[in-house]
Coordinates of C-alpha atoms and ligand atoms in Angstrom, one line a residue:
M926 CA 0.0 0.0 0.0
S927 CA 1.4 3.5 -0.8
T928 CA 1.8 6.0 1.9
V929 CA -1.3 7.9 0.6
D930 CA -3.4 4.8 0.4
M931 CA -2.3 3.9 4.0
R932 CA -3.3 7.3 5.2
L933 CA -6.7 7.0 3.6
A934 CA -7.2 3.6 5.2
C935 CA -6.4 4.7 8.7
K936 CA -9.1 5.4 11.2
P937 CA -8.7 6.3 14.8
T938 CA -10.5 3.1 15.8
D939 CA -7.7 1.1 14.1
Y940 CA -5.4 2.2 16.9
K941 CA -7.7 1.2 19.8
S942 CA -7.3 -2.2 21.5
D943 CA -10.1 -4.3 22.8
I944 CA -9.2 -3.5 26.4
K945 CA -11.7 -1.3 28.0
P946 CA -10.1 1.5 30.0
I947 CA -10.6 1.4 33.8
W948 CA -10.1 5.1 34.4
C949 CA -12.8 6.8 36.6
P950 CA -15.7 8.2 34.6
G951 CA -14.8 11.7 33.5
C952 CA -11.1 11.3 33.9
G953 CA -9.2 13.5 31.4
D954 CA -7.1 10.6 30.2
Y955 CA -10.0 9.2 28.1
H956 CA -9.7 12.3 25.9
V957 CA -5.9 11.9 25.8
L958 CA -6.4 8.4 24.4
M959 CA -8.8 9.8 21.8
S960 CA -6.1 12.4 20.8
F961 CA -3.5 9.6 20.5
T962 CA -5.6 7.5 18.2
R963 CA -6.6 10.6 16.1
A964 CA -3.0 11.7 15.8
F965 CA -1.9 8.2 14.7
A966 CA -4.6 8.0 12.1
E967 CA -3.6 11.4 10.8
L968 CA 0.0 10.3 10.5
G969 CA -1.2 7.2 8.7
L970 CA 1.4 4.9 10.3
P971 CA 0.6 1.2 10.7
P972 CA 0.1 0.4 14.4
E973 CA 3.1 -2.0 14.3
Q974 CA 5.4 0.8 13.5
I975 CA 4.4 2.8 16.6
V976 CA 5.5 1.9 20.1
V977 CA 3.8 3.5 23.2
V978 CA 6.1 3.2 26.2
S979 CA 5.0 4.2 29.8
G980 CA 5.8 4.0 33.5
I981 CA 3.3 3.5 36.3
G982 CA 0.2 5.6 37.1
C983 CA -3.3 6.0 35.9
S984 CA -1.9 7.9 32.9
S985 CA 0.7 5.2 32.2
R986 CA -2.1 2.6 31.5
I987 CA -2.5 4.1 28.0
P988 CA -0.3 1.7 26.0
A989 CA -2.7 -1.2 26.8
Y990 CA -5.6 0.8 25.3
T991 CA -3.9 1.2 21.9
S992 CA -3.3 -1.5 19.3
C993 CA 0.3 -0.3 18.8
Y994 CA 3.2 -2.1 20.4
G995 CA 3.4 -1.1 24.0
F996 CA 5.7 -1.3 27.0
H997 CA 4.2 -0.7 30.4
G998 CA 7.5 -0.3 32.3
V999 CA 8.4 0.4 35.9
H1000 CA 7.7 3.7 37.7
G1001 CA 9.7 6.6 36.4
R1002 CA 11.7 4.7 33.9
S1003 CA 9.7 5.1 30.7
L1004 CA 12.2 7.5 29.1
A1005 CA 15.2 5.2 29.8
L1006 CA 13.3 2.3 28.1
A1007 CA 12.2 4.4 25.2
S1008 CA 15.7 5.8 24.6
G1009 CA 17.2 2.3 24.3
L1010 CA 14.4 1.3 22.0
K1011 CA 14.7 4.3 19.7
V1012 CA 18.5 4.2 19.3
S1013 CA 18.4 0.5 18.5
R1014 CA 15.3 0.7 16.3
P1015 CA 15.3 4.2 14.7
D1016 CA 12.8 3.0 12.1
L1017 CA 10.0 2.9 14.8
T1018 CA 7.9 5.9 16.0
V1019 CA 8.3 6.1 19.7
V1020 CA 5.8 7.9 21.9
V1021 CA 6.3 7.9 25.7
A1022 CA 3.4 8.5 28.0
S1023 CA 3.7 9.5 31.7
G1024 CA 2.1 11.4 34.6
D1025 CA 3.4 14.2 36.7
G1026 CA 4.4 11.8 39.5
D1027 CA 6.0 9.2 37.2
G1028 CA 7.7 11.8 35.0
Y1029 CA 8.7 14.6 37.3
S1030 CA 9.2 12.9 40.7
I1031 CA 10.8 9.4 40.4
G1032 CA 11.5 10.0 36.7
G1033 CA 12.7 13.6 37.0
N1034 CA 16.4 12.8 36.3
H1035 CA 15.5 10.9 33.2
F1036 CA 13.4 13.8 32.0
L1037 CA 16.4 16.2 32.2
H1038 CA 18.7 13.9 30.3
A1039 CA 16.2 12.9 27.7
C1040 CA 15.8 16.6 26.8
R1041 CA 19.6 17.0 26.7
R1042 CA 20.1 13.9 24.5
N1043 CA 17.5 14.9 22.0
I1044 CA 16.7 11.5 20.7
D1045 CA 13.9 11.6 18.1
M1046 CA 10.8 10.6 20.2
T1047 CA 7.7 12.3 21.7
Y1048 CA 7.2 12.6 25.4
V1049 CA 3.6 13.2 26.6
V1050 CA 2.9 13.9 30.2
M1051 CA -0.7 13.8 31.4
D1052 CA -0.4 16.4 34.2
N1053 CA -3.2 16.4 36.8
H1054 CA -1.1 17.9 39.6
I1055 CA -1.6 14.8 41.8
Y1056 CA -0.7 11.2 42.2
G1057 CA -4.0 9.8 41.0
M1058 CA -3.3 6.1 41.1
T1059 CA -2.1 6.1 44.7
K1060 CA -5.0 8.1 45.9
G1061 CA -4.1 11.8 45.9
Q1062 CA -0.6 12.5 47.3
P1063 CA 0.9 15.8 46.1
S1064 CA 3.1 15.7 43.1
P1065 CA 5.9 18.1 41.9
T1066 CA 3.2 20.2 40.1
T1067 CA 0.7 20.4 43.0
E1068 CA 0.1 24.0 44.1
P1069 CA 1.8 24.8 47.4
E1070 CA -1.5 25.7 49.1
Y1071 CA -3.5 22.7 47.9
D1072 CA -4.9 21.3 51.1
T1073 CA -5.8 17.6 51.4
A1074 CA -5.9 15.0 54.2
L1075 CA -2.6 13.8 52.8
S1076 CA -1.0 17.3 52.8
P1077 CA -2.8 19.2 55.5
G1078 CA -2.5 23.0 54.9
G1079 CA -0.7 22.3 51.6
T1080 CA 2.9 21.4 51.0
G1081 CA 4.1 25.0 50.9
L1082 CA 6.5 23.9 48.2
R1083 CA 7.2 25.7 45.0
P1084 CA 5.9 23.7 42.1
F1085 CA 8.2 22.3 39.4
H1086 CA 7.8 24.1 36.0
P1087 CA 8.0 21.3 33.5
L1088 CA 8.1 23.4 30.3
V1089 CA 10.9 25.7 31.6
I1090 CA 12.9 22.8 32.7
A1091 CA 12.4 21.1 29.3
L1092 CA 13.6 24.2 27.5
A1093 CA 16.6 24.7 29.7
S1094 CA 17.5 21.0 29.4
G1095 CA 17.4 21.0 25.6
A1096 CA 14.0 19.7 24.4
N1097 CA 13.6 20.5 20.7
F1098 CA 9.8 21.0 20.7
I1099 CA 7.6 22.1 23.6
A1100 CA 3.8 22.4 23.7
R1101 CA 1.0 22.5 26.2
C1102 CA -2.4 21.0 25.5
F1103 CA -5.7 20.4 27.4
S1104 CA -7.3 17.0 27.4
G1105 CA -10.8 18.5 26.9
E1106 CA -9.7 19.7 23.4
P1107 CA -8.9 16.3 21.7
N1108 CA -8.8 17.7 18.1
E1109 CA -6.3 20.4 19.0
T1110 CA -4.3 18.0 21.1
A1111 CA -4.2 15.5 18.2
S1112 CA -2.9 18.2 15.8
V1113 CA -0.2 19.1 18.3
L1114 CA 0.8 15.5 18.7
V1115 CA 1.1 15.1 14.9
E1116 CA 3.5 18.0 14.8
A1117 CA 5.4 16.8 17.8
I1118 CA 5.8 13.3 16.3
R1119 CA 6.9 14.8 13.0
H1120 CA 9.4 17.2 14.5
P1121 CA 12.9 15.8 14.7
G1122 CA 14.4 15.3 18.1
F1123 CA 12.9 15.2 21.6
S1124 CA 9.4 16.6 21.6
F1125 CA 7.7 17.4 24.9
V1126 CA 3.9 17.7 25.1
E1127 CA 2.4 18.6 28.5
I1128 CA -1.3 17.7 28.5
L1129 CA -3.4 19.2 31.4
S1130 CA -5.6 16.2 32.1
P1131 CA -8.0 16.6 35.1
C1132 CA -8.2 14.0 37.8
V1133 CA -11.9 14.3 38.6
T1134 CA -11.6 12.0 41.6
F1135 CA -8.8 13.5 43.7
R1136 CA -8.7 17.0 42.1
P1137 CA -12.4 17.8 41.4
D1138 CA -11.4 21.5 41.3
E1139 CA -9.6 20.7 38.0
K1140 CA -13.0 20.5 36.3
E1141 CA -12.7 24.3 36.2
W1142 CA -9.6 24.0 33.9
K1143 CA -12.0 24.0 30.8
N1144 CA -12.8 27.6 31.7
L1145 CA -9.2 28.7 32.2
V1146 CA -7.4 27.3 29.2
H1147 CA -6.9 29.6 26.1
P1148 CA -4.9 29.4 22.9
A1149 CA -1.4 30.9 23.0
P1150 CA -1.7 34.4 21.6
V1151 CA 1.5 34.2 19.5
A1152 CA 3.0 31.6 17.1
A1153 CA 5.7 29.2 18.2
T1154 CA 9.2 30.6 18.3
N1155 CA 12.6 28.9 17.5
D1156 CA 14.4 31.3 19.8
P1157 CA 15.0 29.8 23.2
A1158 CA 15.3 33.2 24.9
K1159 CA 11.9 34.3 23.6
A1160 CA 10.4 31.0 24.5
A1161 CA 11.8 31.1 28.0
R1162 CA 10.4 34.5 28.7
R1163 CA 7.0 33.5 27.3
I1164 CA 6.8 30.2 29.2
M1165 CA 8.0 31.6 32.5
T1166 CA 5.6 34.5 32.5
D1167 CA 2.4 32.8 31.1
D1168 CA -0.5 31.9 33.3
G1169 CA 0.0 28.1 33.0
F1170 CA -3.1 27.7 30.8
N1171 CA -1.6 29.0 27.5
L1172 CA -2.2 26.2 25.0
G1173 CA -0.4 25.4 21.7
I1174 CA 3.1 24.9 20.4
L1175 CA 5.4 27.2 22.4
Y1176 CA 8.8 26.3 21.1
R1177 CA 10.2 24.6 17.9
G1178 CA 13.9 24.1 18.1
D1179 CA 16.3 23.1 15.3
R1180 CA 18.9 21.0 17.2
K1181 CA 20.1 17.9 15.5
P1182 CA 18.7 14.7 17.0
Y1183 CA 21.1 12.3 18.7
Q1184 CA 21.3 9.0 16.8
P1185 CA 24.4 6.9 17.4
A1186 CA 25.5 4.4 14.8
V1187 CA 24.0 1.0 15.9
G1188 CA 25.3 -2.2 14.4
S1189 CA 23.2 -5.4 14.3
A1190 CA 23.7 -7.8 17.2
S1191 CA 26.8 -9.9 16.6
V1192 CA 26.5 -12.3 19.5
E1193 CA 24.1 -15.3 19.7
L1194 CA 21.9 -15.2 22.8
S1195 CA 23.0 -18.8 23.7
A1196 CA 26.7 -17.6 23.8
L1197 CA 25.7 -14.7 26.1
E1198 CA 23.8 -17.1 28.4
K1199 CA 26.9 -19.3 28.6
D1200 CA 29.0 -16.4 29.7
F1201 CA 26.7 -15.8 32.6
E1202 CA 26.3 -19.4 33.7
L1203 CA 27.0 -20.0 37.4
Ligands
TPP1267 C1 9.2 2.3 42.7 C2 7.7 2.7 42.9 N1 7.4 3.7 43.8 C3 6.2 4.0 44.1 C4 5.2 3.4 43.4 C5 3.7 3.8 43.7 N2 3.1 4.6 42.7 C6 2.4 4.1 41.6 S1 1.8 5.2 40.6 C7 2.4 6.5 41.5 C8 2.2 7.9 41.2 C9 1.5 8.1 39.9 O1 1.3 9.5 39.7 P1 1.3 10.1 38.3 O2 2.5 9.7 37.5 O3 1.0 11.6 38.4 O4 0.1 9.3 37.6 P2 -1.5 9.5 37.7 O5 -2.0 8.3 38.4 O6 -1.8 10.8 38.4 O7 -1.9 9.5 36.2 C10 3.2 6.0 42.6 C11 3.8 6.8 43.6 C12 5.5 2.4 42.4 N3 4.5 1.8 41.7 N4 6.8 2.1 42.2
SF4_1268 S1 -7.9 8.5 40.0 FE1 -7.8 10.4 38.8 S2 -6.2 10.1 37.3 FE2 -6.8 8.1 38.1 S3 -8.4 7.3 36.7 FE3 -9.4 8.4 38.4 S4 -9.8 10.4 37.7 FE4 -8.2 9.5 36.4
MG1269 MG1 -0.7 12.6 38.2

């Protein structure tokens, strides 16, 4: 099938698995899944050429709900897995899915170095400013005054600014989306996947169970007033001073992606096993 025929043949439903999501009714992650499948259909790639890699969390369940290859890894290690995969199989399209706990707490160090390495893959963080899966502990993006039984009076801690950190660490494409706008999010994902190098897409995705206040996000989000820039200094000023609800592509860099020369495996598995025999 030619690329054009393939694109015409692709429907979002082709990228959905038969597994029914177990997210809470109203969780923003349902719309993120919809954006993923719409973006994949728009790209017209066969599901077996896409790999969705994740860590642990409600958001990290997403690979199982797609028909693409998937890897549900361990907590905070999705980028390490995905980096190894992409350098050894540069022919595959690698999309990494994470949450604010998975990606910015336990996986924070991998985030910095993935931005710095600039391997050609797309990193999507479903940010709900809370640990949803483990029942509502504060995450690095939780507001300091957010008061819960698990953080009485709020943590008092300054939140992590993922977009600024991504820019400072070398990410080559930076965008912010809202789960409640699946068409716009799908378009941004298409551009992120097509853009060479490490693309970072932060999706504000409400946790309706542990952060019911986030239902208000739909009234706060708004499109970014100016077009994306390729100037990191301009992007930094913009990202640091916006209200956190500015949506769209905020930075498109032109750094060359990292792709080491990778030879094919030259050692038989049985020979390796023999070396490690006790
Ligand atoms: C090594 C390790 N530490 C802690 C946990 C417990 N744990 C599972 S998910 C999670 C936080 C998930 O939060 P986030 O990434 O924001 O995902 P969400 O559920 O909000 O989508 C934690 C702490 C774990 N599974 N493994
Ligand atoms: S706990 Fe929150 S993040 Fe997890 S499925 Fe429910 S609404 Fe979604
Ligand atoms: Mg979370």
